[in-house]
Amino acid sequence: MLTSAPPSASPILERSESRLSKKVFIKTYGCQMNVYDSARMADVLAPLGYTACATPAEADMVILNTCHIREKADDKVFSELGRLHQLQIEKERAGGRLVLGVAGCVAQAEGAEIARRAPYVDMVFGPQSYHRLPEMVARLARGGGLVLETEFPVEDKFDHLPQPSHQIGPSVFLTIQEGCDKFCTFCVVPYTRGAEFSRPVADIVAEARLLVSQGAREITVLGQNVNAYHGAGENGAVVGLGELIRRLAGEVGGIERLRYMTSHPRDVDDSLIAAHRDVGILMPLLHLPVQSGADRILAAMNRGHTAQDYRRIVDRLRDACPPLALSSDFIVGFPGETGADFEATMTLIREVGYAQAFSFKYSPRPGTPAATQGVQVAEPVKAARLADLQVLLAEQQHAFNESFLGKTLPVLLDRPGRQAGQLAGRSPYLQPVQVAASADLLGTIASVAINAARTNSLAGRLSTLPALAGVSAA
Ligand code: 5AD
Ligand code: SF4
């Protein structure tokens, strides 16, 4: 969510220069790619006079940047729209106007449904269309009802976006790849985000330099399938993610941490594994979703690898980079999943050991093959499996966090802490860390001696001991 609130303009200024002083509230659902897109929407709207505000009540325009990945995410959007409609009515009664936009993957997949269920929405546009916001706003001003932009435009959106300026803070996202050609049978992404597209290397390096000049110290490069990245190099050669990481580390002075997400086991190649060995600023936490530990479920999901393939990849990565820790996504209750299949997932989790993970009940998504294939697993069975799986994952996460007690970690302090006199930040493993520190350390990487570990966070005190990025503990 974009929450930076500019000083509010006086009402007189707002009336006389309304075109120059509008406010937009962008609410982000779902993945980091949406967080990046929301920041870029703010960049696109800035030349039209829109500045970000902190609440819908202050806004002239509210955009919901939506997620379609699971049914729950979808439902949230429609209930939020209901609330915003009330605000819209109140504003109209007071002689004002609130423009409502729905962006992102729900907009892409359910444009017509939104128009039917929420006819008060003014703009519906997909993830590939937001560079056209100025045109959409102009169309809206001319009247004529709902503005719908859910085509995949042939031209490249990245070529039409202004320079980024709306990501604030030392840790930022940079989208390098979009779309997915994998067609996992449970997933809507190939339908909402379209085919794989990789940005050229030179554009990414330039954007990274700009982000660093704006204060970024940690960059997470993003893609739905980030390690399927195959961007054009300057000399026409195709560059993969491993090579791109080397180039960013070598050519962009000032980056202190690099991460990438989300990757697919099938696209982990030798060059990427070597980058984990060689690139010191590549952080030692890898989010590598496996979804299931049962081969027949992996096949039904169309994942294109077995559980044993995944184990081998993890072993190779750990050989290359011993401090590497793993994160993953799991789906329980995929159609046809038996008790034995579920046990195979539990076994895989015990064998690999995870620093953190995300887990979900299978949610049938309209239009995807799995929604209508196989025998759907009963809801209570899904719920019981998810509970068991989450107990195991929480135990692992807790043990992982406890393994840092008494050790020193480098922490990128990026926000105020829970209590006065505290700052909070992230370890190389993305663990949130609370530390007593003065505000002038905000934005720096500090050595922190860890003295408390909980399942979801660490705490510690500033230390003079060196803590090197890329190693699990000093
Ligand atoms: N049901 C449940 N979980 C899903 N995911 C994607 N689609 C579905 C679905 N239909 C999960 C996967 C993916 C993560 C982003 O969301 O685990 O990796
Ligand atoms: Fe969805 Fe599979 Fe593509 Fe990931 S790899 S975005 S889960 S289809």
Coordinates of C-alpha atoms and ligand atoms in Angstrom, one line a residue:
M1 CA 0.0 0.0 0.0
L2 CA 1.2 3.5 -0.7
T3 CA 0.9 5.3 2.5
S4 CA 3.2 8.3 2.3
A5 CA 0.9 11.2 2.9
P6 CA 2.0 14.5 1.5
P7 CA 1.2 17.7 3.4
S8 CA -2.5 18.3 2.5
A9 CA -3.2 21.2 0.2
S10 CA -5.5 23.9 1.4
P11 CA -9.2 23.6 0.2
I12 CA -8.8 26.9 -1.7
L13 CA -5.9 25.6 -3.6
E14 CA -7.7 22.3 -4.3
R15 CA -10.7 24.1 -5.8
S16 CA -8.8 26.6 -7.9
E17 CA -6.1 24.2 -9.1
S18 CA -8.0 21.0 -8.8
R19 CA -6.2 19.5 -11.8
L20 CA -2.9 20.0 -10.1
S21 CA -3.6 18.8 -6.6
K22 CA -5.5 15.5 -6.7
K23 CA -5.0 12.7 -4.3
V24 CA -4.8 9.0 -5.1
F25 CA -5.0 6.1 -2.7
I26 CA -3.7 2.8 -4.0
K27 CA -4.4 -0.3 -2.1
T28 CA -2.3 -3.3 -2.9
Y29 CA -3.3 -6.9 -2.6
G30 CA -1.3 -10.0 -3.2
C31 CA 2.3 -10.4 -4.3
Q32 CA 5.4 -8.2 -4.5
M33 CA 4.8 -7.7 -8.2
N34 CA 1.6 -5.8 -7.3
V35 CA 3.6 -3.7 -4.8
Y36 CA 5.9 -2.8 -7.6
D37 CA 3.0 -2.1 -10.0
S38 CA 1.3 0.1 -7.4
A39 CA 4.4 2.2 -7.1
R40 CA 4.6 2.5 -10.9
M41 CA 0.9 3.5 -11.1
A42 CA 1.7 6.4 -8.7
D43 CA 4.6 7.3 -11.0
V44 CA 2.3 7.4 -14.0
L45 CA -0.3 9.5 -12.2
A46 CA 2.1 12.0 -10.8
P47 CA 2.4 14.1 -14.0
L48 CA -1.4 14.4 -13.9
G49 CA -1.2 16.1 -10.6
Y50 CA -2.0 13.1 -8.4
T51 CA -0.1 12.6 -5.1
A52 CA -0.4 9.6 -2.8
C53 CA -2.6 9.9 0.3
A54 CA -2.9 7.7 3.3
T55 CA -6.7 7.0 3.4
P56 CA -9.5 6.6 0.9
A57 CA -11.4 9.3 2.7
E58 CA -8.9 12.0 1.5
A59 CA -8.7 10.6 -2.0
D60 CA -10.1 11.8 -5.3
M61 CA -9.2 8.5 -6.8
V62 CA -8.9 5.0 -5.2
I63 CA -7.3 2.2 -7.1
L64 CA -7.5 -1.4 -5.8
N65 CA -4.6 -3.3 -7.2
T66 CA -6.0 -6.8 -6.9
C67 CA -4.9 -10.4 -6.7
H68 CA -6.8 -13.3 -8.2
I69 CA -4.6 -16.2 -7.1
R70 CA -7.0 -17.7 -4.6
E71 CA -10.7 -17.2 -4.0
K72 CA -10.3 -15.4 -0.7
A73 CA -8.2 -12.7 -2.4
D74 CA -11.0 -12.2 -4.9
D75 CA -13.8 -11.9 -2.3
K76 CA -11.9 -9.3 -0.4
V77 CA -11.9 -7.0 -3.4
F78 CA -15.7 -7.2 -3.8
S79 CA -16.3 -6.4 -0.1
E80 CA -13.8 -3.5 -0.2
L81 CA -15.6 -2.2 -3.3
G82 CA -18.9 -2.2 -1.4
R83 CA -17.3 0.0 1.3
L84 CA -15.8 2.3 -1.2
H85 CA -19.1 2.7 -2.9
Q86 CA -20.6 4.2 0.3
L87 CA -17.7 6.7 0.4
Q88 CA -18.4 7.5 -3.3
I89 CA -22.0 8.2 -2.4
E90 CA -21.1 10.4 0.5
K91 CA -18.6 12.4 -1.6
E92 CA -21.2 12.9 -4.3
R93 CA -23.7 14.1 -1.8
A94 CA -21.1 16.7 -0.6
G95 CA -20.6 17.8 -4.3
G96 CA -17.4 15.9 -4.8
R97 CA -16.3 12.9 -6.8
L98 CA -14.4 9.7 -6.0
V99 CA -13.1 7.9 -9.0
L100 CA -12.8 4.1 -8.4
G101 CA -10.4 1.9 -10.3
V102 CA -9.8 -1.8 -10.1
A103 CA -6.4 -2.9 -11.4
G104 CA -4.4 -6.1 -11.4
C105 CA -5.3 -9.7 -11.9
V106 CA -9.0 -9.6 -10.7
A107 CA -9.5 -6.8 -13.2
Q108 CA -7.8 -8.8 -15.9
A109 CA -9.8 -12.0 -15.2
E110 CA -13.2 -10.6 -14.2
G111 CA -13.6 -7.2 -16.0
A112 CA -17.1 -8.0 -17.1
E113 CA -18.1 -9.4 -13.6
I114 CA -16.9 -6.3 -11.9
A115 CA -18.9 -4.2 -14.3
R116 CA -22.0 -6.3 -13.5
R117 CA -21.5 -6.6 -9.7
A118 CA -20.0 -3.1 -9.1
P119 CA -21.4 -0.8 -11.8
Y120 CA -20.2 2.2 -9.9
V121 CA -16.5 1.4 -10.7
D122 CA -15.1 3.8 -13.2
M123 CA -12.0 2.1 -14.5
V124 CA -11.0 -1.6 -14.8
F125 CA -7.5 -2.3 -16.1
G126 CA -5.2 -5.3 -16.1
P127 CA -1.6 -5.5 -15.1
Q128 CA -0.3 -4.9 -18.6
S129 CA -2.3 -1.7 -19.1
Y130 CA -1.6 0.7 -16.3
H131 CA 0.9 2.8 -18.3
R132 CA -2.3 3.9 -20.1
L133 CA -3.8 5.5 -17.0
P134 CA -3.4 9.1 -18.4
E135 CA -5.5 8.1 -21.4
M136 CA -8.1 6.3 -19.2
V137 CA -8.4 9.3 -16.9
A138 CA -8.9 11.6 -19.9
R139 CA -11.6 9.2 -21.3
L140 CA -13.3 9.3 -18.0
A141 CA -13.2 13.1 -17.9
R142 CA -14.9 13.1 -21.3
G143 CA -17.7 10.9 -19.9
G144 CA -19.1 7.8 -21.5
G145 CA -19.1 5.2 -18.6
L146 CA -16.8 2.4 -17.6
V147 CA -13.3 2.5 -19.0
L148 CA -12.2 -1.1 -19.5
E149 CA -8.6 -1.9 -20.5
T150 CA -7.9 -5.6 -20.2
E151 CA -6.3 -6.4 -23.5
F152 CA -2.7 -7.5 -23.5
P153 CA -1.3 -4.5 -25.5
V154 CA 1.3 -5.5 -28.0
E155 CA 3.5 -2.6 -27.1
D156 CA 5.7 -2.9 -24.1
K157 CA 4.4 -1.3 -21.0
F158 CA 7.9 -0.8 -19.5
D159 CA 8.8 1.5 -22.5
H160 CA 5.9 3.7 -21.6
L161 CA 6.4 4.1 -17.9
P162 CA 8.1 7.2 -16.5
Q163 CA 11.2 6.9 -14.3
P164 CA 10.4 5.3 -11.0
S165 CA 10.2 7.7 -8.0
H166 CA 7.5 6.2 -5.7
Q167 CA 9.4 3.5 -3.9
I168 CA 10.6 5.0 -0.7
G169 CA 13.0 3.3 1.7
P170 CA 16.2 1.2 1.5
S171 CA 14.6 -2.0 0.3
V172 CA 12.9 -1.9 -3.1
F173 CA 11.5 -4.1 -5.8
L174 CA 12.4 -4.1 -9.4
T175 CA 10.3 -6.1 -11.9
I176 CA 12.6 -7.8 -14.5
Q177 CA 10.2 -10.4 -15.9
E178 CA 6.5 -10.8 -16.2
G179 CA 4.1 -13.6 -17.1
C180 CA 4.3 -17.3 -17.1
D181 CA 4.3 -20.1 -19.7
K182 CA 4.3 -22.9 -17.2
F183 CA 0.6 -23.5 -16.9
C184 CA 0.5 -25.2 -13.5
T185 CA -3.0 -26.6 -13.5
F186 CA -4.1 -24.8 -10.4
C187 CA -2.8 -21.3 -11.3
V188 CA -4.5 -18.3 -12.9
V189 CA -1.2 -16.4 -13.5
P190 CA -0.7 -17.5 -17.1
Y191 CA -4.2 -16.3 -17.9
T192 CA -4.0 -13.0 -16.0
R193 CA -0.4 -11.9 -16.6
G194 CA 0.1 -13.5 -20.0
A195 CA 3.1 -15.0 -21.7
E196 CA 6.6 -14.7 -20.3
F197 CA 8.3 -11.4 -21.1
S198 CA 11.8 -10.4 -19.9
R199 CA 13.0 -6.8 -19.8
P200 CA 16.3 -6.0 -21.5
V201 CA 19.4 -6.0 -19.3
A202 CA 20.4 -2.4 -20.0
D203 CA 16.9 -1.2 -18.8
I204 CA 17.2 -3.2 -15.6
V205 CA 20.7 -1.9 -14.8
A206 CA 19.6 1.7 -15.5
E207 CA 16.6 1.3 -13.2
A208 CA 18.7 -0.3 -10.5
R209 CA 21.2 2.6 -10.6
L210 CA 18.3 5.1 -10.3
L211 CA 16.8 3.2 -7.3
V212 CA 20.2 3.2 -5.6
S213 CA 20.6 7.0 -6.3
Q214 CA 17.2 7.4 -4.6
G215 CA 18.5 5.6 -1.5
A216 CA 17.9 1.9 -2.2
R217 CA 20.4 -0.5 -0.6
E218 CA 18.6 -3.8 -1.1
I219 CA 17.0 -4.7 -4.4
T220 CA 14.7 -7.6 -4.9
V221 CA 14.3 -8.4 -8.6
L222 CA 10.8 -9.7 -9.3
G223 CA 9.1 -11.9 -11.8
Q224 CA 6.2 -14.4 -11.7
N225 CA 8.8 -16.8 -12.9
V226 CA 11.9 -14.8 -12.2
N227 CA 14.5 -17.5 -13.0
A228 CA 12.9 -18.0 -16.4
Y229 CA 14.4 -14.6 -17.1
H230 CA 16.0 -14.4 -20.5
G231 CA 16.5 -10.8 -21.3
A232 CA 18.4 -9.2 -24.3
G233 CA 21.9 -8.2 -23.5
E234 CA 23.5 -5.2 -25.2
N235 CA 25.3 -7.4 -27.7
G236 CA 22.1 -9.2 -28.7
A237 CA 23.0 -12.3 -26.6
V238 CA 20.3 -13.7 -24.3
V239 CA 21.1 -13.2 -20.6
G240 CA 19.8 -15.5 -17.8
L241 CA 19.1 -14.7 -14.2
G242 CA 22.5 -15.9 -12.9
E243 CA 24.3 -13.6 -15.4
L244 CA 22.0 -10.7 -14.6
I245 CA 22.7 -11.0 -10.9
R246 CA 26.4 -10.9 -11.6
R247 CA 26.0 -7.8 -13.8
L248 CA 23.9 -6.0 -11.2
A249 CA 26.4 -6.8 -8.4
G250 CA 29.3 -5.8 -10.6
E251 CA 27.9 -2.7 -12.3
V252 CA 25.6 -1.0 -9.9
G253 CA 27.7 0.6 -7.2
G254 CA 25.9 1.0 -3.9
I255 CA 23.8 -2.2 -3.9
E256 CA 24.5 -4.0 -0.7
R257 CA 21.9 -6.8 -1.0
L258 CA 20.3 -8.6 -3.9
R259 CA 17.3 -11.0 -3.8
Y260 CA 15.1 -12.5 -6.4
M261 CA 11.6 -14.0 -6.4
T262 CA 9.6 -16.1 -7.3
S263 CA 11.5 -18.9 -8.9
H264 CA 10.6 -22.3 -10.3
P265 CA 12.7 -25.4 -9.6
R266 CA 12.7 -26.2 -13.4
D267 CA 14.5 -23.0 -14.2
V268 CA 17.3 -23.3 -11.6
D269 CA 20.4 -23.6 -13.9
D270 CA 24.1 -24.0 -13.3
S271 CA 24.7 -20.2 -13.8
L272 CA 22.1 -19.4 -11.1
I273 CA 23.6 -21.9 -8.7
A274 CA 27.1 -20.5 -9.4
A275 CA 25.8 -17.0 -8.6
H276 CA 24.8 -18.2 -5.1
R277 CA 28.4 -19.4 -4.7
D278 CA 30.1 -16.3 -6.1
V279 CA 28.0 -13.2 -5.5
G280 CA 28.5 -12.2 -1.9
I281 CA 25.6 -9.7 -1.9
L282 CA 23.1 -12.3 -3.1
M283 CA 21.2 -13.0 0.1
P284 CA 21.2 -16.6 1.4
L285 CA 17.4 -17.1 1.5
L286 CA 15.8 -18.7 -1.5
H287 CA 12.1 -18.9 -2.1
L288 CA 11.7 -22.0 -4.2
P289 CA 8.1 -23.2 -4.2
V290 CA 7.6 -27.0 -4.5
Q291 CA 3.8 -27.1 -3.8
S292 CA 3.8 -30.8 -3.0
G293 CA 6.1 -33.7 -2.1
A294 CA 4.1 -36.3 -4.0
D295 CA 5.2 -37.2 -7.5
R296 CA 1.7 -38.0 -8.8
I297 CA 0.4 -34.6 -7.5
L298 CA 3.4 -32.8 -8.9
A299 CA 2.5 -34.4 -12.3
A300 CA -1.2 -33.6 -12.0
M301 CA -0.1 -30.0 -11.2
N302 CA 2.0 -30.0 -14.3
R303 CA 5.0 -28.8 -12.4
G304 CA 7.5 -30.6 -14.7
H305 CA 9.7 -32.1 -11.9
T306 CA 9.6 -34.8 -9.3
A307 CA 10.2 -34.5 -5.5
Q308 CA 13.6 -36.1 -6.0
D309 CA 14.5 -33.5 -8.7
Y310 CA 13.7 -30.8 -6.2
R311 CA 15.8 -32.5 -3.5
R312 CA 18.7 -32.6 -5.9
I313 CA 18.4 -29.0 -6.8
V314 CA 18.3 -28.0 -3.1
D315 CA 21.4 -30.1 -2.5
R316 CA 23.3 -28.5 -5.3
L317 CA 22.3 -25.0 -4.1
R318 CA 23.4 -25.9 -0.5
D319 CA 26.7 -27.3 -1.8
A320 CA 27.3 -24.0 -3.7
C321 CA 26.3 -21.8 -0.8
P322 CA 26.3 -23.6 2.6
P323 CA 24.5 -20.9 4.6
L324 CA 21.6 -21.0 2.1
A325 CA 18.1 -21.3 3.7
L326 CA 15.0 -22.3 1.9
S327 CA 11.5 -20.9 1.8
S328 CA 8.6 -22.5 -0.2
D329 CA 4.9 -22.5 -1.1
F330 CA 2.8 -25.5 -0.4
I331 CA -0.7 -26.4 -1.5
V332 CA -2.7 -29.0 0.4
G333 CA -5.8 -30.7 -0.8
F334 CA -5.1 -30.5 -4.5
P335 CA -7.7 -32.6 -6.4
G336 CA -7.0 -36.3 -5.9
E337 CA -4.5 -35.8 -3.0
T338 CA -4.6 -38.9 -0.8
G339 CA -3.4 -39.2 2.8
A340 CA -0.2 -40.8 1.5
D341 CA 0.4 -37.9 -0.9
F342 CA 0.0 -35.5 1.9
E343 CA 2.5 -37.6 4.0
A344 CA 5.0 -37.4 1.1
T345 CA 4.8 -33.6 1.4
M346 CA 5.3 -33.7 5.2
T347 CA 8.4 -36.0 4.6
L348 CA 9.8 -33.6 2.0
I349 CA 9.4 -30.7 4.5
R350 CA 11.2 -32.7 7.3
E351 CA 14.0 -33.6 4.9
V352 CA 14.6 -30.2 3.4
G353 CA 13.9 -28.1 6.5
Y354 CA 12.5 -24.6 5.9
A355 CA 13.4 -21.2 7.3
Q356 CA 9.9 -20.0 6.4
A357 CA 7.1 -21.0 4.1
F358 CA 3.6 -20.1 2.8
S359 CA 0.9 -22.8 2.7
F360 CA -2.6 -22.8 1.3
K361 CA -5.6 -24.9 0.9
Y362 CA -6.2 -25.7 -2.8
S363 CA -8.7 -23.1 -4.1
P364 CA -10.4 -24.0 -7.4
R365 CA -9.9 -21.1 -9.8
P366 CA -12.4 -20.8 -12.7
G367 CA -10.9 -21.5 -16.1
T368 CA -7.9 -23.5 -14.7
P369 CA -7.7 -27.3 -15.5
A370 CA -7.6 -28.4 -11.9
A371 CA -10.9 -26.8 -11.1
T372 CA -12.7 -29.3 -13.1
Q373 CA -10.4 -32.3 -13.0
G374 CA -9.9 -35.1 -10.5
V375 CA -11.8 -35.5 -7.2
Q376 CA -12.0 -32.4 -5.1
V377 CA -10.8 -33.0 -1.5
A378 CA -13.4 -32.3 1.1
E379 CA -13.0 -29.0 3.0
P380 CA -12.5 -30.5 6.5
V381 CA -9.8 -32.7 5.1
K382 CA -8.0 -29.8 3.6
A383 CA -8.3 -27.8 6.8
A384 CA -6.9 -30.7 8.9
R385 CA -4.0 -31.2 6.5
L386 CA -3.2 -27.5 6.4
A387 CA -3.2 -27.3 10.2
D388 CA -0.8 -30.3 10.5
L389 CA 1.5 -28.8 7.8
Q390 CA 1.5 -25.4 9.4
V391 CA 2.4 -26.9 12.8
L392 CA 5.5 -28.5 11.3
L393 CA 6.5 -25.4 9.3
A394 CA 6.1 -23.2 12.4
E395 CA 8.3 -25.6 14.4
Q396 CA 11.0 -25.4 11.7
Q397 CA 10.8 -21.7 11.5
H398 CA 11.1 -21.4 15.3
A399 CA 14.1 -23.7 15.4
F400 CA 15.7 -21.8 12.5
N401 CA 15.2 -18.5 14.3
E402 CA 16.5 -19.9 17.6
S403 CA 19.7 -21.1 15.9
F404 CA 20.7 -17.4 15.7
L405 CA 20.6 -16.8 19.5
G406 CA 24.0 -15.5 20.6
K407 CA 25.1 -14.8 17.0
T408 CA 25.5 -11.6 15.2
L409 CA 23.5 -10.8 12.1
P410 CA 23.7 -7.8 9.7
V411 CA 20.3 -6.1 9.8
L412 CA 19.0 -3.6 7.3
L413 CA 17.2 -1.1 9.5
D414 CA 14.3 0.1 7.4
R415 CA 11.5 1.3 9.7
P416 CA 10.7 2.5 13.3
G417 CA 10.5 -0.4 15.8
R418 CA 7.5 -1.5 17.9
Q419 CA 8.5 0.7 20.8
A420 CA 10.1 4.2 21.2
G421 CA 13.8 4.1 20.8
Q422 CA 13.7 1.0 18.7
L423 CA 14.2 0.4 15.0
A424 CA 13.2 -2.7 13.0
G425 CA 14.8 -4.3 10.0
R426 CA 15.5 -7.5 8.1
S427 CA 18.2 -10.0 8.5
P428 CA 19.8 -11.7 5.4
Y429 CA 17.1 -14.3 5.9
L430 CA 14.3 -11.7 5.9
Q431 CA 13.6 -12.3 9.6
P432 CA 12.1 -9.1 11.1
V433 CA 14.5 -7.9 13.8
Q434 CA 13.8 -5.4 16.6
V435 CA 16.7 -3.5 18.0
A436 CA 17.2 -0.6 20.4
A437 CA 18.8 2.0 18.1
S438 CA 18.6 5.7 17.4
A439 CA 16.7 7.0 14.3
D440 CA 19.9 8.2 12.6
L441 CA 20.7 4.5 11.9
L442 CA 17.6 4.2 9.7
G443 CA 18.6 3.0 6.3
T444 CA 21.9 1.5 7.4
I445 CA 23.0 -2.1 7.8
A446 CA 23.9 -2.7 11.5
S447 CA 25.5 -5.6 13.3
V448 CA 22.9 -7.0 15.7
A449 CA 23.7 -9.5 18.4
I450 CA 20.6 -11.7 18.6
N451 CA 19.2 -12.3 22.1
A452 CA 15.6 -13.3 21.5
A453 CA 14.0 -15.5 19.0
R454 CA 10.3 -16.0 18.3
T455 CA 8.5 -17.9 15.5
N456 CA 8.1 -14.8 13.4
S457 CA 10.8 -12.4 14.5
L458 CA 14.1 -11.8 16.3
A459 CA 15.4 -9.2 18.7
G460 CA 18.8 -8.1 19.6
R461 CA 21.2 -5.3 20.5
L462 CA 23.6 -3.3 18.4
S463 CA 27.0 -5.0 18.3
T464 CA 30.5 -3.9 17.4
L465 CA 31.3 -7.4 16.1
P466 CA 31.4 -7.7 12.3
A467 CA 28.4 -9.4 10.8
L468 CA 29.0 -10.3 7.2
A469 CA 26.2 -10.4 4.6
G470 CA 25.9 -13.8 3.0
V471 CA 26.9 -15.8 6.1
S472 CA 24.4 -17.4 8.4
A473 CA 26.1 -16.2 11.6
A474 CA 29.2 -14.4 12.7
Ligands
5AD1 N1 -5.1 -22.7 -4.7 C1 -4.2 -22.6 -3.7 N2 -3.0 -22.0 -3.7 C2 -2.7 -21.5 -4.9 N3 -1.5 -20.9 -5.3 C3 -1.6 -20.5 -6.5 N4 -2.8 -20.9 -7.1 C4 -3.5 -21.5 -6.0 C5 -4.7 -22.2 -5.9 N5 -5.5 -22.3 -7.0 C6 -0.4 -20.7 -4.4 C7 0.8 -21.4 -4.9 C8 1.7 -20.3 -5.4 C9 1.3 -19.2 -4.5 C10 1.7 -17.8 -5.0 O1 0.0 -19.3 -4.3 O2 1.4 -22.1 -3.8 O3 3.1 -20.7 -5.4
SF4_2 FE1 1.5 -20.1 -11.6 FE2 3.0 -22.3 -12.0 FE3 3.4 -20.0 -13.4 FE4 4.1 -20.1 -10.8 S1 5.0 -21.4 -12.4 S2 3.0 -18.5 -11.9 S3 2.4 -21.4 -10.0 S4 1.6 -21.3 -13.5

